[in-house]
Coordinates of C-alpha atoms in Angstrom, one line a residue:
Chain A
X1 CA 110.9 23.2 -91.7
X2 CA 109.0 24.8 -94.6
X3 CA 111.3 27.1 -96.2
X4 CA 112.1 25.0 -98.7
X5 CA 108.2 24.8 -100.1
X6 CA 107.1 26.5 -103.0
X7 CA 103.3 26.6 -103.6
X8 CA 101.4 27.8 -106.4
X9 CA 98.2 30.1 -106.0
X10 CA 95.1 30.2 -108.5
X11 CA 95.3 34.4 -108.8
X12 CA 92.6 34.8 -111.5
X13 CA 90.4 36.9 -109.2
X14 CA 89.8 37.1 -105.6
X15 CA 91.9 37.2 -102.1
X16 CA 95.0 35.2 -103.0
X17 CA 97.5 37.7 -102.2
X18 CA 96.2 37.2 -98.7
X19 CA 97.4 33.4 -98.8
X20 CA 100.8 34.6 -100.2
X21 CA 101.4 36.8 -97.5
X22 CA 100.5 33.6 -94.8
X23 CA 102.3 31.8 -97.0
X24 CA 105.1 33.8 -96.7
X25 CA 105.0 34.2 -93.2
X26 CA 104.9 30.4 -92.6
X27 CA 108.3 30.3 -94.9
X28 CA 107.3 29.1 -97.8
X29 CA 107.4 31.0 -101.6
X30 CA 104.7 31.6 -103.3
X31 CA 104.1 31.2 -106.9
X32 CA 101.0 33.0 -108.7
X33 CA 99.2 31.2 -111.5
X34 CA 97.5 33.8 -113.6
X35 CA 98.1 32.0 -117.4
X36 CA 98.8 28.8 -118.6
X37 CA 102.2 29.3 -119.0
X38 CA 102.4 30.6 -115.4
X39 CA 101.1 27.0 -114.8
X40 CA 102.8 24.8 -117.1
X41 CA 106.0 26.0 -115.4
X42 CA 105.0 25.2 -112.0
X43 CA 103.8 21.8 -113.4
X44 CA 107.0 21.0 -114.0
X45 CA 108.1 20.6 -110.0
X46 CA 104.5 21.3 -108.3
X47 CA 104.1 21.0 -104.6
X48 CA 100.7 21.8 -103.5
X49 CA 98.1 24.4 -105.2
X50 CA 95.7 27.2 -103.0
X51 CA 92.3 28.0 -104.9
X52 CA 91.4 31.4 -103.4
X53 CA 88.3 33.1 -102.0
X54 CA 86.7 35.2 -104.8
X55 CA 84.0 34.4 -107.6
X56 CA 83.8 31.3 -108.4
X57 CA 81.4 32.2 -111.8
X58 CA 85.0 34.3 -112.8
X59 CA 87.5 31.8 -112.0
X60 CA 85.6 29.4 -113.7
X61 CA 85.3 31.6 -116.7
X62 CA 88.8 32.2 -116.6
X63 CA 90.2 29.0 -116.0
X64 CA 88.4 28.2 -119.2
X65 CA 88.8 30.7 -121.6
X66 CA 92.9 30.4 -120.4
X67 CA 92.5 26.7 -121.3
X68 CA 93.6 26.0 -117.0
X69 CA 90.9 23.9 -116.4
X70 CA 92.0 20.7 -117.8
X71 CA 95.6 20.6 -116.7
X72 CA 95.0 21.8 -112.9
X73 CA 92.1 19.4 -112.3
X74 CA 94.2 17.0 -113.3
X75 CA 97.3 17.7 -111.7
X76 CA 94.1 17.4 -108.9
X77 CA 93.2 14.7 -109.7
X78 CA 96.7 13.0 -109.6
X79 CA 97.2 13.8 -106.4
X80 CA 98.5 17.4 -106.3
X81 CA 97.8 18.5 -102.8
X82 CA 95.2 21.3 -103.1
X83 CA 93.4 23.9 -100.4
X84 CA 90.3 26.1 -101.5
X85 CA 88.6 28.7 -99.6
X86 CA 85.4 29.5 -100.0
X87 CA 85.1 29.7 -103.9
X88 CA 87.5 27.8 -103.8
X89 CA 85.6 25.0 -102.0
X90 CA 83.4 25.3 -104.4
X91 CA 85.0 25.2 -107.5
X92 CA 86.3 21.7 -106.2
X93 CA 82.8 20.4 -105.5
X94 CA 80.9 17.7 -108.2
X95 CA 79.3 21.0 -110.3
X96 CA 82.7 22.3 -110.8
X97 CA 86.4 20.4 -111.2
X98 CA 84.4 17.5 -109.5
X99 CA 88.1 16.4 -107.9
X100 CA 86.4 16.0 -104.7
X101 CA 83.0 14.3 -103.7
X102 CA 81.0 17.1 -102.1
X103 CA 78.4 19.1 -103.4
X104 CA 78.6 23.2 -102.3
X105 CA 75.7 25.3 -101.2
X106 CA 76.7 28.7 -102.8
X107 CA 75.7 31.7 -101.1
X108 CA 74.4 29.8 -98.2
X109 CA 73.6 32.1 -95.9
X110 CA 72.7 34.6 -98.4
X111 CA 73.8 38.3 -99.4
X112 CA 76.6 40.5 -97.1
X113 CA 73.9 40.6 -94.4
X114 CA 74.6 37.1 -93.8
X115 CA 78.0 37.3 -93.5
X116 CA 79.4 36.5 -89.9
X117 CA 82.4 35.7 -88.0
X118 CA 83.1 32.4 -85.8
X119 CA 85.3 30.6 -83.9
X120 CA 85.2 27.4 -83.8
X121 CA 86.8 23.7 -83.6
X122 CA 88.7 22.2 -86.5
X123 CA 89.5 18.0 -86.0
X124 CA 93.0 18.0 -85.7
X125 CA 93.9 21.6 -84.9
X126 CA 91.6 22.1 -81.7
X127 CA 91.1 19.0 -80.2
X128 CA 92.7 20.4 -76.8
X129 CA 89.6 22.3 -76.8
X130 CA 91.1 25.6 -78.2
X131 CA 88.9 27.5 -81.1
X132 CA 90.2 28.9 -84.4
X133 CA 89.1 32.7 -85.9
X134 CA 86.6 31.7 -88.8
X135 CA 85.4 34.8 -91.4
X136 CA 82.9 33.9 -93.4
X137 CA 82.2 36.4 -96.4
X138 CA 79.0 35.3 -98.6
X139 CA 79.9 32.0 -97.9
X140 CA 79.0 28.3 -98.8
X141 CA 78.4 25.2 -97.0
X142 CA 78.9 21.6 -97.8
X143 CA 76.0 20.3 -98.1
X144 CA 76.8 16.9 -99.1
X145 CA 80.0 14.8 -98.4
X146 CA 80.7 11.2 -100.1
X147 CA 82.3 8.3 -97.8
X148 CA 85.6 9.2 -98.6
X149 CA 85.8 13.0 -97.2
X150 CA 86.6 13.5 -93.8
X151 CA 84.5 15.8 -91.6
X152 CA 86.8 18.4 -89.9
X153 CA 84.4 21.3 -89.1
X154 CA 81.0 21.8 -88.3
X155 CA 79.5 25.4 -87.1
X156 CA 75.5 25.7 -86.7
X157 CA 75.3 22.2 -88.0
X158 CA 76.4 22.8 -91.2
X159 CA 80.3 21.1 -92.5
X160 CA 82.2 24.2 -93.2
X161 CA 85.9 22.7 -93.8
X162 CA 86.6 19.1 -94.8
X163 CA 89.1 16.7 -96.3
X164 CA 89.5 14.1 -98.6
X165 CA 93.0 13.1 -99.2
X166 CA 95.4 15.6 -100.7
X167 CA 92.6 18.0 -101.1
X168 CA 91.3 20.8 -98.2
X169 CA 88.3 23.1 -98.3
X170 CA 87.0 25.5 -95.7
X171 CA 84.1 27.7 -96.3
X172 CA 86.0 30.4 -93.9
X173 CA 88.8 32.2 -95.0
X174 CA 91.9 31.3 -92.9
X175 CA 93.8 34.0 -94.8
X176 CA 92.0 36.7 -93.2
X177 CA 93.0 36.2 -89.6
X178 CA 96.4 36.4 -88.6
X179 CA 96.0 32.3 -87.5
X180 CA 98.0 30.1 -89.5
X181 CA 97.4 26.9 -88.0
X182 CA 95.2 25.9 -90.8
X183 CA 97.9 27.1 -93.9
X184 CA 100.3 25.0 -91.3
X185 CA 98.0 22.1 -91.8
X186 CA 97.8 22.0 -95.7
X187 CA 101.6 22.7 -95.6
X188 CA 101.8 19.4 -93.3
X189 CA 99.8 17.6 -96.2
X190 CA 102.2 18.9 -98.8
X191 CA 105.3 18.3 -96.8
X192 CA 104.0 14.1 -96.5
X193 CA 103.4 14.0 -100.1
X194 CA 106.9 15.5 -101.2
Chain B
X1 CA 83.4 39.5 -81.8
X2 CA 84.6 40.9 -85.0
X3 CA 82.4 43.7 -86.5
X4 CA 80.7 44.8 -89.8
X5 CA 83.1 46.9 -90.7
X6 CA 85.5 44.3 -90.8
X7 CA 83.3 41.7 -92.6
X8 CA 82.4 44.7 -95.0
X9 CA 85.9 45.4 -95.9
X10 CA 86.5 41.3 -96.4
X11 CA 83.9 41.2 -99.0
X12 CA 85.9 43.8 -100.9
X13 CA 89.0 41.7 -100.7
X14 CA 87.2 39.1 -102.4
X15 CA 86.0 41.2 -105.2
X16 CA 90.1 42.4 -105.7
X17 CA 91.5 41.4 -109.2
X18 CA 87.7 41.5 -111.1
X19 CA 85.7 43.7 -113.1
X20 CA 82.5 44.8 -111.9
X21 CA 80.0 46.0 -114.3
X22 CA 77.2 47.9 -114.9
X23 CA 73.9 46.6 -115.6
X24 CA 70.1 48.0 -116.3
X25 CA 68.1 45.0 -117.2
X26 CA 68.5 40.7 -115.5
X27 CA 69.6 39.8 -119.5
X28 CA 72.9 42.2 -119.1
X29 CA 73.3 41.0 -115.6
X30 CA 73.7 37.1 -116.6
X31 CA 75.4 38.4 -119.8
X32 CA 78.1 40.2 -117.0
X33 CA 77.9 37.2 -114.9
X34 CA 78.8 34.4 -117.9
X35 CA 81.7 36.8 -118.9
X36 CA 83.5 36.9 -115.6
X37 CA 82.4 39.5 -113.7
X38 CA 82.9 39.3 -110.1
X39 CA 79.8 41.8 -109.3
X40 CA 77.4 43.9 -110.8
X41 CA 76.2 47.4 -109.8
X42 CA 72.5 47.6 -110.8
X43 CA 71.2 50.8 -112.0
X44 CA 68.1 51.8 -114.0
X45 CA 70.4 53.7 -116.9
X46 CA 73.9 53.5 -117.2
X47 CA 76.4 57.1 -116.7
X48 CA 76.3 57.8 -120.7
X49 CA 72.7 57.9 -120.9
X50 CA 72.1 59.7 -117.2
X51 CA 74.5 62.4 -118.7
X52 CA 72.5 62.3 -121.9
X53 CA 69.3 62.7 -120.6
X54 CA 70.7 65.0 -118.0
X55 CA 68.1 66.6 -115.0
X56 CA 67.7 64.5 -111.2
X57 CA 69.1 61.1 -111.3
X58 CA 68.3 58.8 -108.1
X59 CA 68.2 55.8 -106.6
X60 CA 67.0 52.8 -109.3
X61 CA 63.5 51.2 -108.7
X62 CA 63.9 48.8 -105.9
X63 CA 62.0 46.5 -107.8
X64 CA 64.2 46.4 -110.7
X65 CA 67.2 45.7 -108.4
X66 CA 65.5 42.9 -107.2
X67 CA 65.1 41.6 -110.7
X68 CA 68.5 41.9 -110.9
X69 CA 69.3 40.6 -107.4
X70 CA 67.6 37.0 -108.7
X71 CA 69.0 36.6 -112.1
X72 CA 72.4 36.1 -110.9
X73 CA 74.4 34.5 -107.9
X74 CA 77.9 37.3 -107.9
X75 CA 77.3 40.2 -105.5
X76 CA 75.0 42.9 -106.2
X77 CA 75.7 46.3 -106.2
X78 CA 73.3 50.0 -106.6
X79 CA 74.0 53.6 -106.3
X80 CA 72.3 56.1 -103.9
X81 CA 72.7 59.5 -103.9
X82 CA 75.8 61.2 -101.9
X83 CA 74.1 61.9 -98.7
X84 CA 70.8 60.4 -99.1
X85 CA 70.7 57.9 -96.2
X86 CA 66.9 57.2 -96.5
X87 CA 68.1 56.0 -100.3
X88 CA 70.8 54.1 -98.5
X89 CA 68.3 53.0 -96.2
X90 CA 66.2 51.0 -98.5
X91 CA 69.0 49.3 -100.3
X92 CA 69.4 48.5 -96.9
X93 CA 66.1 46.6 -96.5
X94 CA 66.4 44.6 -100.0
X95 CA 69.5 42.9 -98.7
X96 CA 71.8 45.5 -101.4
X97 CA 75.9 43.4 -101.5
X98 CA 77.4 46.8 -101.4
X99 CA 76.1 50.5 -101.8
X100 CA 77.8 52.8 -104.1
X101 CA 77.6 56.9 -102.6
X102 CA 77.8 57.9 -105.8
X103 CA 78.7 61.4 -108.0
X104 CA 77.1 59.7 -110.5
X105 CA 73.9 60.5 -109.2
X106 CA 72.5 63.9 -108.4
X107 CA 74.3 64.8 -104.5
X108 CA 71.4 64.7 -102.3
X109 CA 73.5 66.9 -99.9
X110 CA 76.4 69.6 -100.7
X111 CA 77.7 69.1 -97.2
X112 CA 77.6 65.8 -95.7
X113 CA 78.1 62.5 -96.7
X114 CA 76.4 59.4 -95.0
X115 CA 77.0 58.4 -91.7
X116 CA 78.0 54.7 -93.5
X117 CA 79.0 53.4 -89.6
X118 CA 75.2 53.4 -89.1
X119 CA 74.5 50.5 -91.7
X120 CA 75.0 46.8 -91.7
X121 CA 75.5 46.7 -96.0
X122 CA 78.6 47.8 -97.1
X123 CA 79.6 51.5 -99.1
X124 CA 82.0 52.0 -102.0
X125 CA 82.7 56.0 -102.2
X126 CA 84.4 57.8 -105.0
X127 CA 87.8 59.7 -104.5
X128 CA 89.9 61.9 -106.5
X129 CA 93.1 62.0 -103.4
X130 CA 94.2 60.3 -100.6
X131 CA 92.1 62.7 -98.4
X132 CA 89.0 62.1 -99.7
X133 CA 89.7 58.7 -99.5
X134 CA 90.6 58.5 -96.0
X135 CA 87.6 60.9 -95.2
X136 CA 85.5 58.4 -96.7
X137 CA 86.9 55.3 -95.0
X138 CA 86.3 57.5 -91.9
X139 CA 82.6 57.9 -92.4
X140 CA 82.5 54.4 -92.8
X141 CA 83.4 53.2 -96.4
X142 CA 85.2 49.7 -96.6
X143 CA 86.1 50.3 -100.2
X144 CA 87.3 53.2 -102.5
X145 CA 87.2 53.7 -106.0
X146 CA 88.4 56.6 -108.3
X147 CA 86.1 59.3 -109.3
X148 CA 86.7 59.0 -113.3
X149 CA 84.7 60.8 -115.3
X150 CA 81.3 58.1 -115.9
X151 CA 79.9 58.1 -118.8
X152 CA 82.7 59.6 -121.3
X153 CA 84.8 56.3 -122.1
X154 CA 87.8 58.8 -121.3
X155 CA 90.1 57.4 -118.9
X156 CA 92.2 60.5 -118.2
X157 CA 90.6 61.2 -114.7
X158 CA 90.7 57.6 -113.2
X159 CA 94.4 57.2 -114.5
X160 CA 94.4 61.5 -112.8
X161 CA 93.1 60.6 -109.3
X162 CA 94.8 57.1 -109.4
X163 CA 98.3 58.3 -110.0
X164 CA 97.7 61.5 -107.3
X165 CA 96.3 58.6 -104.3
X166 CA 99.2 56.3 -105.1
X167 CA 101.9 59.6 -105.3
X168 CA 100.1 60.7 -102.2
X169 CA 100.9 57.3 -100.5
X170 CA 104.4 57.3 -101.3
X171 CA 104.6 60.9 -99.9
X172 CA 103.4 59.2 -96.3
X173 CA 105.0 55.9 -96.3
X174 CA 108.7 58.2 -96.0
X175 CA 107.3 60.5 -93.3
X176 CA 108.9 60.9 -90.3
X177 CA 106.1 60.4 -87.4
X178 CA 106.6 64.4 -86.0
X179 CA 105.8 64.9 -89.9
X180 CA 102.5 62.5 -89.6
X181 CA 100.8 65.1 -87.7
X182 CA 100.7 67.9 -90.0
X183 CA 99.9 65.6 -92.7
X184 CA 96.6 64.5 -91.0
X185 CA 96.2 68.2 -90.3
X186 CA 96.6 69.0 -94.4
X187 CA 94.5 66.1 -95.2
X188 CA 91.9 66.8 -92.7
X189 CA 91.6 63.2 -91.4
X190 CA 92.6 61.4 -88.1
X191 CA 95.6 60.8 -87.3
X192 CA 95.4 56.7 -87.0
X193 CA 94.0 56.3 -90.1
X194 CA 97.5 58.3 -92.0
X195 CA 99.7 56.3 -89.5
X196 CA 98.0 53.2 -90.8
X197 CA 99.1 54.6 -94.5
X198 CA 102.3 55.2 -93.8
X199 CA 102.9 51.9 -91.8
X200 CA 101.3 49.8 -94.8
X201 CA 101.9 52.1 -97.9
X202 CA 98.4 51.3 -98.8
X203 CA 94.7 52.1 -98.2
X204 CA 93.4 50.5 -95.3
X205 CA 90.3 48.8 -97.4
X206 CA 91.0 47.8 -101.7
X207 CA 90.7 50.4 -103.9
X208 CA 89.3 49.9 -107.5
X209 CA 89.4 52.1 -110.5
X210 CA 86.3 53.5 -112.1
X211 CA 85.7 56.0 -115.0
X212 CA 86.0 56.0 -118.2
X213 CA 87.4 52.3 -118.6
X214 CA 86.4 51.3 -122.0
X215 CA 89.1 49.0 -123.4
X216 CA 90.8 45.8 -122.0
X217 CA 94.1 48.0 -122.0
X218 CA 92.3 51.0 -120.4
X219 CA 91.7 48.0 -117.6
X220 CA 95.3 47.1 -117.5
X221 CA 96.4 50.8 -117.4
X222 CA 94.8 51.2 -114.2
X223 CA 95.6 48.1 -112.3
X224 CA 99.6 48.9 -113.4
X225 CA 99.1 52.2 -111.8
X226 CA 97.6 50.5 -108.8
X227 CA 94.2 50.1 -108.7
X228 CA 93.1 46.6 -107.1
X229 CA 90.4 46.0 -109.4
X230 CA 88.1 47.7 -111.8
X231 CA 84.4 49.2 -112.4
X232 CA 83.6 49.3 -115.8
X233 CA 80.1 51.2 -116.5
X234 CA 78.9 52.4 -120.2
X235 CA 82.2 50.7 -121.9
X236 CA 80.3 47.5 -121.9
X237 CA 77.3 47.8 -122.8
X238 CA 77.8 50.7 -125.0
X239 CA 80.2 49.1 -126.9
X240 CA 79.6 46.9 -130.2
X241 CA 80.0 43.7 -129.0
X242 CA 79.4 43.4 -125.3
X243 CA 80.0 39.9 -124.2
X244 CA 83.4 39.7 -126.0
X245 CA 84.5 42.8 -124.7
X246 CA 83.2 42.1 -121.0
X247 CA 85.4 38.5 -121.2
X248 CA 88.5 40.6 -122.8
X249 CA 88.8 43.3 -120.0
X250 CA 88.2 40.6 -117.3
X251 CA 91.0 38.4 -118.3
X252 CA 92.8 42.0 -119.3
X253 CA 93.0 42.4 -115.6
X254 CA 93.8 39.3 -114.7
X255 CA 97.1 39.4 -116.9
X256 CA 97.7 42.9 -116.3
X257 CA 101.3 42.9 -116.5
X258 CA 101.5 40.5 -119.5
X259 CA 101.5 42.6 -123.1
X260 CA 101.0 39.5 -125.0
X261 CA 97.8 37.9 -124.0
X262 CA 96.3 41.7 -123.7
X263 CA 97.4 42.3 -127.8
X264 CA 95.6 39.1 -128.2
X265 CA 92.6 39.6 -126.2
X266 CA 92.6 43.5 -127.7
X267 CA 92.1 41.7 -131.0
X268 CA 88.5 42.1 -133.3
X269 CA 86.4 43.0 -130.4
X270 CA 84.5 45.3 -132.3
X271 CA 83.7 49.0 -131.9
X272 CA 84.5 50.6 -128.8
X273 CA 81.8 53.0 -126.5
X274 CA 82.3 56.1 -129.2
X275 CA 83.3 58.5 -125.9
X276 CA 83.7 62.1 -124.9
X277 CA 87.0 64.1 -124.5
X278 CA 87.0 65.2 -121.1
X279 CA 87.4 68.9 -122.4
X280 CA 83.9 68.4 -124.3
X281 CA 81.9 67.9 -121.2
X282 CA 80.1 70.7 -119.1
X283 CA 79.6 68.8 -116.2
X284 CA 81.9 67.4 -113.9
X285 CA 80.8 64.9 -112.0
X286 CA 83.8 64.2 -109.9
X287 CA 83.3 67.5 -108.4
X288 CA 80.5 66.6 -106.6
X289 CA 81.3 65.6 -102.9
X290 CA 84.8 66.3 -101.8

């Protein structure tokens, strides 16, 4: 049911070929934004847009000095069905494209050392009980969420993935587990907005 | 329960398609960090001047890693000596992002390499083939880089080592599995670890470039020849005009593949590190460790 979707990756720096292989695997193509032609191309028929895992100090350098920023946050801001991972989260949050009303916690639970792996409920996806794999490299938290974003995970009582319309952040990386039920989930969102 | 390994080898993946860049002082680490890079490797003098001033080179001063480790939010990275797990040990304690074995450095030890399954931080380790590579990853290394020559702004050894893993690869990915065998055998590794090569045509953790990178098309060159991202040392801050040559080779590897946008970004960026030919060294240090 989603061969037929084409979805654009932000692959200035960081894990995204790792979402266009679970894209792939889920059906869908996979389109990689590196320039702003690469984008104004896409813009042209868009569908939905993943922000990858990586730095998000680089990608915002990038996004800049490749004059992106403007155009995708407000492509966002239209509506444009949108996932972020880690960075990803956070270059969504108020400091950054400010699409979304959250504020990030970078580097939350500090350095590598921190680093840990989870699983864990997701609203939605585990609600029979079930747990989904959760990596979490360097990651951030939410720490703040406006009225309008929807809660969807919470591990050690910190918000780790959330919604607010057509836009999806975890602070995991889904893309590193072989369990797509959470690419399957933003695809959902970009299939009801097509 | 996945393990640190695993975790170790993720943090890599998020450091694929970005430049990390030596540093000596905080000031060139948020200089690094505002031009895009997506880590820094901390070290008290960078490969040109450790070859100039030649004699031991060890392990920077904890605290001025430290320094380093506060000035700037991207992971850190320093070097220990190959084989000096005590060194490795106390980048350990200060909470080090990743820990470069490095043949920059004086070798602590001719014979082994660390144990790197014994730590919780993360190693990079240099290699010049696919064996050394996969001996590496065996010890315990989550991410490989080339062994070009530091220090020289020549790039004729990273593109060297990087064209001989990536031939190498090739070479397994068409094996017959009777064939696998003897290749492990030859390359002095186990057997899972080729199997895994020839199965994926790739390393099993990201492998950068490092050496000798001094230009925004010296980046480019090696990420077309495979490399997964790149470590650039004295070709930053050795060069005329650091910050616009730090943003150039960042978005240089970002747009690899795309000639036009690196002809613009190759444009006015002042002088480049001055360099030595490989021929015009006397020491090697990509020989050290095999």
């Amino acid at each position: 049911m989603m061969s037929n979707l084409r979805i654009a990756t932000l692959a200035l720096q960081g894990a995204f070929a790792e979402h266009e292989q679970m894209l792939r695997s889920l059906g869908a193509e996979s389109v990689e934004i590196r320039n702003l032609n690469d984008w104004l191309t896409y813009a042209e028929n868009p569908q939905g847009l993943i922000i990858p895992g990586g730095e998000s100090t680089t990608m915002t350098r990038i996004m800049h000095d490749l004059e992106l920023w403007d155009p995708i946050r407000d492509a966002i801001a239209g509506g444009l069905p949108v996932f972020g991972t880690c960075a990803g989260l956070i270059m969504l949050d108020s400091q950054h494209l400010a699409t979304m009303d959250i504020t990030a916690k970078r580097n939350a639970y500090g350095r590598q050392l921190g680093s840990f792996y989870h699983e864990g409920g997701f609203k939605g996806i585990t609600d029979d009980g079930s747990t989904i794999p959760m990596t979490f490299i360097r990651a951030p938290y939410i720490e703040t969420a406006g009225k309008d974003v929807e809660i969807l995970s919470v591990v050690n009582d910190r918000i780790v993935a959330a919604r607010q319309g057509n836009q999806l952040v975890t602070a995991f990386h889904p893309e590193l587990n072989t369990d797509t039920h959470i690419h399957r989930f933003f695809l959902d969102i970009v299939e009801k907005s097509i | 329960m996945e393990d640190r390994q695993t975790l170790n080898r993720n943090l890599a993946q998020m450091l694929k398609g970005g430049v990390i860049m030596d540093v000596t002082t905080p000031e060139q680490a948020r200089i690094a960090e505002a031009a895009g890079a997506c880590a820094v490797m901390a070290l008290e003098r960078i490969p040109a001047d450790i070859r100039a001033a030649g004699g031991v080179s060890r392990m920077s001063d904890p605290k001025m890693i430290k320094g380093i480790q506060e000035a700037v939010s991207i992971p850190v990275m320093a070097k220990c000596r190959i084989g000096h797990f005590v060194e490795a040990q106390i980048l350990e304690a200060i909470e080090i992002d990743y820990i470069d074995e490095s043949e920059v450095l004086s070798p602590a030890d001719d014979v082994y390499h660390i144990d790197k399954r014994k730590f919780n931080v993360p190693f990079v380790c240099g290699a010049k083939d696919l064996g050394e590579a996969l001996r590496r990853i065996n010890e315990g290394a989550t991410m490989i880089r080339t062994k070009g020559e530091p220090g020289t702004g020549d790039v004729i050894q990273a593109v060297r080592h990087m064209r001989m893993m990536q031939s190498e690869i090739r070479r397994l990915t068409s094996m017959s599995t009777d064939e696998l065998y003897e290749a492990a055998k030859q390359l002095r590794v186990p057997y899972d670890l080729v199997q895994y090569v020839h199965d994926n045509g790739k390393l099993p953790v990201v492998n950068f470039a490092a050496g000798g990178v001094a230009t925004p098309a010296d980046a480019a060159l090696m990420m077309q020849l495979g490399a997964e991202g790149v470590f650039v040392g004295s070709g930053i801050f050795k060069s005329g005009d650091p910050v616009k040559r730090a943003q150039a080779i960042v978005k240089a590897v970002t747009n690899y593949d795309n000639p036009k946008i690196i002809a613009e970004l190759s444009e006015d960026l002042g002088e480049a590190m001055v360099g030595i030919n490989e021929s015009e060294i006397e020491l090697l240090m990509a020989e050290r460790g095999k």
